[in-house]
CSV table of C-alpha atoms and ligand atoms in Angstrom, one decimal:
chain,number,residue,atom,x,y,z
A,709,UNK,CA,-123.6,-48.5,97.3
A,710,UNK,CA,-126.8,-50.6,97.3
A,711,UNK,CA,-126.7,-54.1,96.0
A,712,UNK,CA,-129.7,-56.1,95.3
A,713,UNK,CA,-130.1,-59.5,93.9
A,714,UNK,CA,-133.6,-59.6,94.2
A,715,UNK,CA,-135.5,-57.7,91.3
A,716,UNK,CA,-138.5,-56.6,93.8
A,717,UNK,CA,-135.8,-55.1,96.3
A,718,UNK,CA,-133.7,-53.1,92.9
A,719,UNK,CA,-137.1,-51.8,91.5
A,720,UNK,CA,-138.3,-50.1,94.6
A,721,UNK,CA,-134.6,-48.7,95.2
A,722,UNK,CA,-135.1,-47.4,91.4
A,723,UNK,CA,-139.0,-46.2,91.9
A,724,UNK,CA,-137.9,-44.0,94.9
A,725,UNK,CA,-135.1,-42.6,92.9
A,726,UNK,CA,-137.4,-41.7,90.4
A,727,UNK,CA,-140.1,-40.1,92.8
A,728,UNK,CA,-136.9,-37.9,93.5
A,729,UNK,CA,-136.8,-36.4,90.2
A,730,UNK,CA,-133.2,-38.3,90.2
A,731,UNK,CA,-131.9,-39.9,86.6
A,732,UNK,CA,-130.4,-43.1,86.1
A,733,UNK,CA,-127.8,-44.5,84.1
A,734,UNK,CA,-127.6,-47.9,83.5
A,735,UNK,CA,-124.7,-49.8,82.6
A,736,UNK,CA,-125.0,-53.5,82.9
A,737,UNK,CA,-121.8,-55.8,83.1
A,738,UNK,CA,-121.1,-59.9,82.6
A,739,UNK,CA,-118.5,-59.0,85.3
A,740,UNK,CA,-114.5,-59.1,85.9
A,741,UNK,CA,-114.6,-55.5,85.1
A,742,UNK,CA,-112.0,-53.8,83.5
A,743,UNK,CA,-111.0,-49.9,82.9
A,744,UNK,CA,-113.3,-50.2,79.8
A,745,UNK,CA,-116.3,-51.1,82.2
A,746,UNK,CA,-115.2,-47.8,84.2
A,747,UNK,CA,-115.1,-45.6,81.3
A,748,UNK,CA,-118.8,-46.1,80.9
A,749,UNK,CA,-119.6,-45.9,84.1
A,750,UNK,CA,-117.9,-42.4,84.5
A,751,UNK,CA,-119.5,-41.7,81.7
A,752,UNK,CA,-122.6,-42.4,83.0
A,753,UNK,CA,-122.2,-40.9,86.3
A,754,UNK,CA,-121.5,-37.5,84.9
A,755,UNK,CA,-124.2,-37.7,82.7
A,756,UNK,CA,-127.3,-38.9,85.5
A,757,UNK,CA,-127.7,-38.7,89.1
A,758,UNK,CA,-127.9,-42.1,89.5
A,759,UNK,CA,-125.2,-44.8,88.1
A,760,UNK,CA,-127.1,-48.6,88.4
A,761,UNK,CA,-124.5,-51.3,87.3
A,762,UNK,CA,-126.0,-54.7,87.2
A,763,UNK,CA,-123.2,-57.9,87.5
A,764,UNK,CA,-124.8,-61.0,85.5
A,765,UNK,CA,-123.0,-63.7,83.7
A,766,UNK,CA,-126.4,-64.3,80.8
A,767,UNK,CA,-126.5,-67.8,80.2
A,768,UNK,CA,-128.5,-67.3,77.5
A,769,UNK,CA,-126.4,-65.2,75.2
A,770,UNK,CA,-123.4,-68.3,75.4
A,771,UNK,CA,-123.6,-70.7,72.2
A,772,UNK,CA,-120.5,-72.4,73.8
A,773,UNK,CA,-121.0,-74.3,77.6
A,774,UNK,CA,-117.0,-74.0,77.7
A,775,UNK,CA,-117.2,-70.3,77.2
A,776,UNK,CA,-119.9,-69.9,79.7
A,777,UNK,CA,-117.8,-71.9,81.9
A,778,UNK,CA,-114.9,-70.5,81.5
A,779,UNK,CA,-116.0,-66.6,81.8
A,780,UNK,CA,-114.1,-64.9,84.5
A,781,UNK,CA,-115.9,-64.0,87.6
A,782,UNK,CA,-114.7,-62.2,90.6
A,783,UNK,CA,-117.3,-60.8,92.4
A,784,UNK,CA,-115.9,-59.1,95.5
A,785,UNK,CA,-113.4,-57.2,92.8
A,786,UNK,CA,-116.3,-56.5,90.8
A,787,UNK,CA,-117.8,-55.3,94.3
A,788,UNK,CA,-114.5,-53.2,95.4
A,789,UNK,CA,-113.9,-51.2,92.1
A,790,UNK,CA,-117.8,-50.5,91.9
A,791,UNK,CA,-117.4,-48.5,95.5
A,792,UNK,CA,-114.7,-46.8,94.4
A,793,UNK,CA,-116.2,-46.2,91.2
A,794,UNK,CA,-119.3,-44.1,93.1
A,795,UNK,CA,-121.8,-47.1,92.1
A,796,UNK,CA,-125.0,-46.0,93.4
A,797,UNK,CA,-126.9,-49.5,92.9
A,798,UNK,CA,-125.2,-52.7,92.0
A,799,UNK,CA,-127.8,-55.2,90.7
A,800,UNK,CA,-126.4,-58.9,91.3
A,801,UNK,CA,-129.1,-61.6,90.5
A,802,UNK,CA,-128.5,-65.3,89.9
A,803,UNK,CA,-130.0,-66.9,86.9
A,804,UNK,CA,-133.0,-68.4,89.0
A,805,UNK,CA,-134.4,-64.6,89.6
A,806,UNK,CA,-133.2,-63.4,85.8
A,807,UNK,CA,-135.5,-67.0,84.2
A,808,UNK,CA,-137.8,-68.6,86.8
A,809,UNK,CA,-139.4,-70.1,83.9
A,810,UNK,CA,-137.8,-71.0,80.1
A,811,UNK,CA,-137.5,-68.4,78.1
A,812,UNK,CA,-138.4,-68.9,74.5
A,813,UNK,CA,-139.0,-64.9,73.1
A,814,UNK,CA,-137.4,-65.5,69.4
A,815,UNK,CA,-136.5,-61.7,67.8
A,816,UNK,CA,-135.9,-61.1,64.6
A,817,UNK,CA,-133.1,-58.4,64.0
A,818,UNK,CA,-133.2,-58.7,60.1
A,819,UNK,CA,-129.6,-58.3,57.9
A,820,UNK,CA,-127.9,-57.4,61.2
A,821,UNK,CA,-127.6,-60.8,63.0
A,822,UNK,CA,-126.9,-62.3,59.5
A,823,UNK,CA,-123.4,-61.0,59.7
A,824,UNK,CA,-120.2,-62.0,61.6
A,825,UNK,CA,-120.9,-62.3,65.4
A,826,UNK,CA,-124.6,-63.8,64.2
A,827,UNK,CA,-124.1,-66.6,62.4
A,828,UNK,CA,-120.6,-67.5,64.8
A,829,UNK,CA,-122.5,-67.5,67.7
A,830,UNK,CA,-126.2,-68.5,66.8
A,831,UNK,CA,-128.7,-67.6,69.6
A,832,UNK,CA,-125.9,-64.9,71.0
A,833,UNK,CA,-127.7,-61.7,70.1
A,834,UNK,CA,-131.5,-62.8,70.7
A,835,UNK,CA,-130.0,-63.6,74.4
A,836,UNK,CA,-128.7,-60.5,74.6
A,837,UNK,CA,-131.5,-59.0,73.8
A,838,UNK,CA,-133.2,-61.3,76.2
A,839,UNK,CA,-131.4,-59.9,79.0
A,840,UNK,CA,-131.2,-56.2,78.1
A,841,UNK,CA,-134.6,-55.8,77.4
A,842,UNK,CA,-135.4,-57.3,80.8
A,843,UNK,CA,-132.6,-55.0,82.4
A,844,UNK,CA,-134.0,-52.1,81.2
A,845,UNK,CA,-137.9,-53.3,82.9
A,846,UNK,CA,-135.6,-53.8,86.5
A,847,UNK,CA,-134.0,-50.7,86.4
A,848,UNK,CA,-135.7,-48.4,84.1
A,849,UNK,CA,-132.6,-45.9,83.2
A,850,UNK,CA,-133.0,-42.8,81.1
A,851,UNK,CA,-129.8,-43.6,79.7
A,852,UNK,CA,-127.6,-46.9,79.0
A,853,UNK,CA,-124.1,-47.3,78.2
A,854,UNK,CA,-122.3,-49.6,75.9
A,855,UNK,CA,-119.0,-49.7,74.1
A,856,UNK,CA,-118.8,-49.6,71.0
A,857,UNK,CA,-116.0,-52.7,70.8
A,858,UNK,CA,-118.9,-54.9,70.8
A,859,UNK,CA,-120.0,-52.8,68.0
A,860,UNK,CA,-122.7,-55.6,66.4
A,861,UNK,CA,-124.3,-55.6,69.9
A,862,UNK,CA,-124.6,-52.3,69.9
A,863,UNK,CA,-126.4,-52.0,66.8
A,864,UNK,CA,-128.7,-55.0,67.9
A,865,UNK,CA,-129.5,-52.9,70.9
A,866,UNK,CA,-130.4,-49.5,69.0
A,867,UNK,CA,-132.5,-51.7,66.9
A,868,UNK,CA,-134.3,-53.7,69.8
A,869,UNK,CA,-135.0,-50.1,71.6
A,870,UNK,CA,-136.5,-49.0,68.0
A,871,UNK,CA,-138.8,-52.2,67.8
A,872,UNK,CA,-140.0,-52.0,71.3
A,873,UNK,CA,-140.6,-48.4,71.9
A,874,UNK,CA,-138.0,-48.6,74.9
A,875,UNK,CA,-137.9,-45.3,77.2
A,876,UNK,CA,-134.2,-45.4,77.1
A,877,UNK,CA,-131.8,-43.1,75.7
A,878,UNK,CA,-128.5,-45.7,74.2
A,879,UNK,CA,-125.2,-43.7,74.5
A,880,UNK,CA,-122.4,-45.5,72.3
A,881,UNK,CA,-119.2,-45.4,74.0
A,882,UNK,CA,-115.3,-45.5,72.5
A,883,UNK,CA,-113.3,-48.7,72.6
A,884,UNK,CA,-110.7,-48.0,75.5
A,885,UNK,CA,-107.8,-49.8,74.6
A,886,UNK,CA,-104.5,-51.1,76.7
A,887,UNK,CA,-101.0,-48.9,76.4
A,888,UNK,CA,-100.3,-51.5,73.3
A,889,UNK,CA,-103.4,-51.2,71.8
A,890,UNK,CA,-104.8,-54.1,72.8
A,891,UNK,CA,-108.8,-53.9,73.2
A,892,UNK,CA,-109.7,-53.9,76.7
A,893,UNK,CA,-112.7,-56.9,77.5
A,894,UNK,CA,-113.0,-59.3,80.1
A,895,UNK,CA,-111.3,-62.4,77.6
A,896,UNK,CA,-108.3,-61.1,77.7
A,897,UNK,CA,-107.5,-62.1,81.4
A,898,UNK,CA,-107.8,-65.7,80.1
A,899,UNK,CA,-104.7,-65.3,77.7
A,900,UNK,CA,-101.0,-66.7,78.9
A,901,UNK,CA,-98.1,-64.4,79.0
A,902,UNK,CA,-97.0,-65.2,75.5
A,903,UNK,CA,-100.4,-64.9,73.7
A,904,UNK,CA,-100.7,-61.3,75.7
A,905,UNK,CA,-97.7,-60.4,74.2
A,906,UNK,CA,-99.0,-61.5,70.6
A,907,UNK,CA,-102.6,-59.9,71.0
A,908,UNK,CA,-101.5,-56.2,70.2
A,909,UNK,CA,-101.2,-57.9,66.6
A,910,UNK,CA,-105.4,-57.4,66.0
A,911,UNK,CA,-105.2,-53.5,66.6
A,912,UNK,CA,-101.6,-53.1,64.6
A,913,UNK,CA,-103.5,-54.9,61.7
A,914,UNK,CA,-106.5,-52.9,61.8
A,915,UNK,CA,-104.3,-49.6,61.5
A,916,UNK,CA,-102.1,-51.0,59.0
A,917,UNK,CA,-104.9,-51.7,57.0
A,918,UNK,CA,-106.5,-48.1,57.6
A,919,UNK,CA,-103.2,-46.4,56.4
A,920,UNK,CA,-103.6,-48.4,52.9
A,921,UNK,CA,-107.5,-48.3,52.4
A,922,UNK,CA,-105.9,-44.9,50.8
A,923,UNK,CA,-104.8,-46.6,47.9
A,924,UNK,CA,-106.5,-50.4,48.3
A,925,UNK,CA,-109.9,-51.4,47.1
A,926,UNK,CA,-111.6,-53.3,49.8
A,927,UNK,CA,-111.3,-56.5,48.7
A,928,UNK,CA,-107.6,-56.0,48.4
A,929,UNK,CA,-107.8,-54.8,51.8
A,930,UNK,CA,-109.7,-57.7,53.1
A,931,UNK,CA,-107.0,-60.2,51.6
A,932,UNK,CA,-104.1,-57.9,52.5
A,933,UNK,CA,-105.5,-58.6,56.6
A,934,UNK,CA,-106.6,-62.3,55.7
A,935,UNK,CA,-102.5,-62.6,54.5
A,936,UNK,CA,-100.9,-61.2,57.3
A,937,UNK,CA,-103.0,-63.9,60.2
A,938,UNK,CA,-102.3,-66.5,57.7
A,939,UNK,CA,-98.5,-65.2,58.6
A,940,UNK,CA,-99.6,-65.8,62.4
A,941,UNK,CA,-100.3,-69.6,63.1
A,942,UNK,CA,-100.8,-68.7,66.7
A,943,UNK,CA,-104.2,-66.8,65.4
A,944,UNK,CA,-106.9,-68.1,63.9
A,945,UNK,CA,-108.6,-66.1,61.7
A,946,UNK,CA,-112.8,-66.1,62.2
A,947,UNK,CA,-113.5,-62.9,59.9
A,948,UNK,CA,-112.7,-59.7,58.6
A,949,UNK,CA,-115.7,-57.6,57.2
A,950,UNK,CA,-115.3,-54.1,56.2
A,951,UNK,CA,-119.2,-53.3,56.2
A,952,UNK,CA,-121.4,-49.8,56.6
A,953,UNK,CA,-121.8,-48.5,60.2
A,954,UNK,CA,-125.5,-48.7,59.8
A,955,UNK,CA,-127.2,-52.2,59.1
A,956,UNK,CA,-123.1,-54.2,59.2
A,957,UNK,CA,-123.8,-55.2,55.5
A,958,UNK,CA,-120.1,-55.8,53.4
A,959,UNK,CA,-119.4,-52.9,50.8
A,960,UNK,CA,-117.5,-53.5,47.9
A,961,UNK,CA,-115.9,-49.6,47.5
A,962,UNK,CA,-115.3,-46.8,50.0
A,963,UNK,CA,-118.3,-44.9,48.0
A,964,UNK,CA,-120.7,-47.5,49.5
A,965,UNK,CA,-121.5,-45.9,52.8
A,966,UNK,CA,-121.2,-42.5,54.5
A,967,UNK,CA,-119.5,-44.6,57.3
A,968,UNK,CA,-117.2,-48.0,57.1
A,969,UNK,CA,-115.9,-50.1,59.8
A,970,UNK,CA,-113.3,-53.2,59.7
A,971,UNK,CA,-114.1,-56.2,61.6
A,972,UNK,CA,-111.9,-58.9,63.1
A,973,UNK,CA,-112.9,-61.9,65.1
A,974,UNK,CA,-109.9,-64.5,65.6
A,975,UNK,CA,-108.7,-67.2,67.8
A,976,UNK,CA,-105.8,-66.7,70.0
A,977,UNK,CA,-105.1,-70.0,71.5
A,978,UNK,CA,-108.6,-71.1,72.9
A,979,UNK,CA,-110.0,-67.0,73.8
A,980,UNK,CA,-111.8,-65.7,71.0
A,981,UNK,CA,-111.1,-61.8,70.9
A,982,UNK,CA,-112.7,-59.0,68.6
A,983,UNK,CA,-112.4,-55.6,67.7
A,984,UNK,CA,-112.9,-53.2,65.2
A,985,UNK,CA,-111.7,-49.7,63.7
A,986,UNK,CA,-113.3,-47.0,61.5
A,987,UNK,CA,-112.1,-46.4,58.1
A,988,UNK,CA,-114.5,-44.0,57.1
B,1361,LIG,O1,-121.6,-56.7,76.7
B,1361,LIG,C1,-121.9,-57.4,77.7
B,1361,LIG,O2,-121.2,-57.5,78.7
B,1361,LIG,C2,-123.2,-58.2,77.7
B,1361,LIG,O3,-123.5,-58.7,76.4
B,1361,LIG,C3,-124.4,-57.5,78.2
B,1361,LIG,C4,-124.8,-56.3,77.4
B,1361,LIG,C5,-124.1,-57.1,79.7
B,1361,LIG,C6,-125.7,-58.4,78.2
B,1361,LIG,O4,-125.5,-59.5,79.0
């Protein structure tokens, strides 16, 4: 595995590739990886000759210094499970080579960062975008790989690769979730014993909820899983949207949309964890 923190050495390390005839896939990473991570990255392997990871902790895309702060890094396990993983090129930069100079690109992503993660974390998904879009310049995959538990972000990607005419194919991966049904992401290595214990709560709600959209309107769903957190003072309860699996936009009955998901962001002690689940 090559790794590169420089964007001069990555790009000549991708051009060659791409003299080859070789495809990449591209899945870029904050970091502390976990079996999620990997599923893309199989994912990716099988699917393109080459598999480019890039490791980078985007400033930009944190609303909250403590959360920036506070986001686990481990580089040399990053490094370890990314050889083993058949990494071709690991793309490490520091934020000095990401933003020599202030960045100040504003996007506008219409109705879809008006909803739940946007107005939360104000700034979160233009960062994002920020990043990705300069990602995709470094290491200019044919195919990129994001799961779908960040399901918003995903969306905001499709729709940044629409706007800017980006040669890159987006492939939506499945949440990989934990023997309990926890949601695998990086956050949850900052939870205590107890509050792991506790966190399989978020994906037992969402299926209870599934099992009674049979016979509930949405709104009585969306109280029935604002009730049972209320029941749970260890969480705090940021939202629950059920909303169309197109533009995110809250329907009021299952005829609404071809496609609905239900949305949870809560508090469990001070880690914020989300996840979601189809209904329709
Ligand atoms: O999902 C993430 O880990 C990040 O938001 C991403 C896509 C790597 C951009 O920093």
């Amino acid at each position: 595995m090559k790794i590169f923190n420089k964007i001069t050495d990555t790009k000549r390390f991708v051009r060659d590739a791409k003299d080859k005839g070789l495809s990449v896939g591209f899945v870029p990473t904050m970091g502390a990886l976990h079996k999620g991570h990997l599923s893309l990255m199989e994912k990716a392997k099988a699917e393109n000759d080459i598999l480019a990871v890039s490791v980078f902790v985007n400033p930009l895309q944190f609303n909250n210094p403590e959360d920036l702060e506070k986001y686990p890094r481990d580089f040399e396990k990053d490094r370890k499970l990314l050889e083993e993983t058949g990494c071709d090129l690991l793309f490490y930069p520091d934020a000095e080579e990401m933003y020599p100079e202030p960045v100040s690109t504003q996007y506008d992503f219409g109705d879809l960062e008006k909803v739940m993660e946007g107005p939360m974390r104000p700034g979160h998904f233009n960062g994002v975008a920020i990043v990705v879009k300069k990602l995709f310049e470094i290491i200019e995959p044919d195919r990129a790989y994001f799961g779908e538990k960040d399901f918003q972000q995903l969306a905001i990607i499709q729709k940044l690769v629409k706007m800017e005419n980006l040669p890159v194919t987006i492939v939506p991966c499945p949440i990989v979730r934990e023997g309990d049904g926890l949601a695998m992401s990086s956050r949850n290595e900052r939870l205590t014993a107890g509050q792991r214990q506790m966190a399989p709560f978020i994906h037992q709600t969402l299926k209870e909820a599934v099992k009674k959209s049979r016979f509930m309107t949405p709104d009585e769903i969306r109280f029935f899983v604002k009730n049972r957190f209320k029941d749970q003072p260890e969480f705090k309860l940021e939202y629950f949207e059920l909303s169309d699996d197109k533009e995110l936009q809250p329907v009021s009955t299952w005829n609404d949309a071809s496609g609905i998901i239900g949305f949870v962001a809560c508090w469990l002690g001070n880690v914020r964890l989300i996840d979601n689940m189809r209904f329709i």
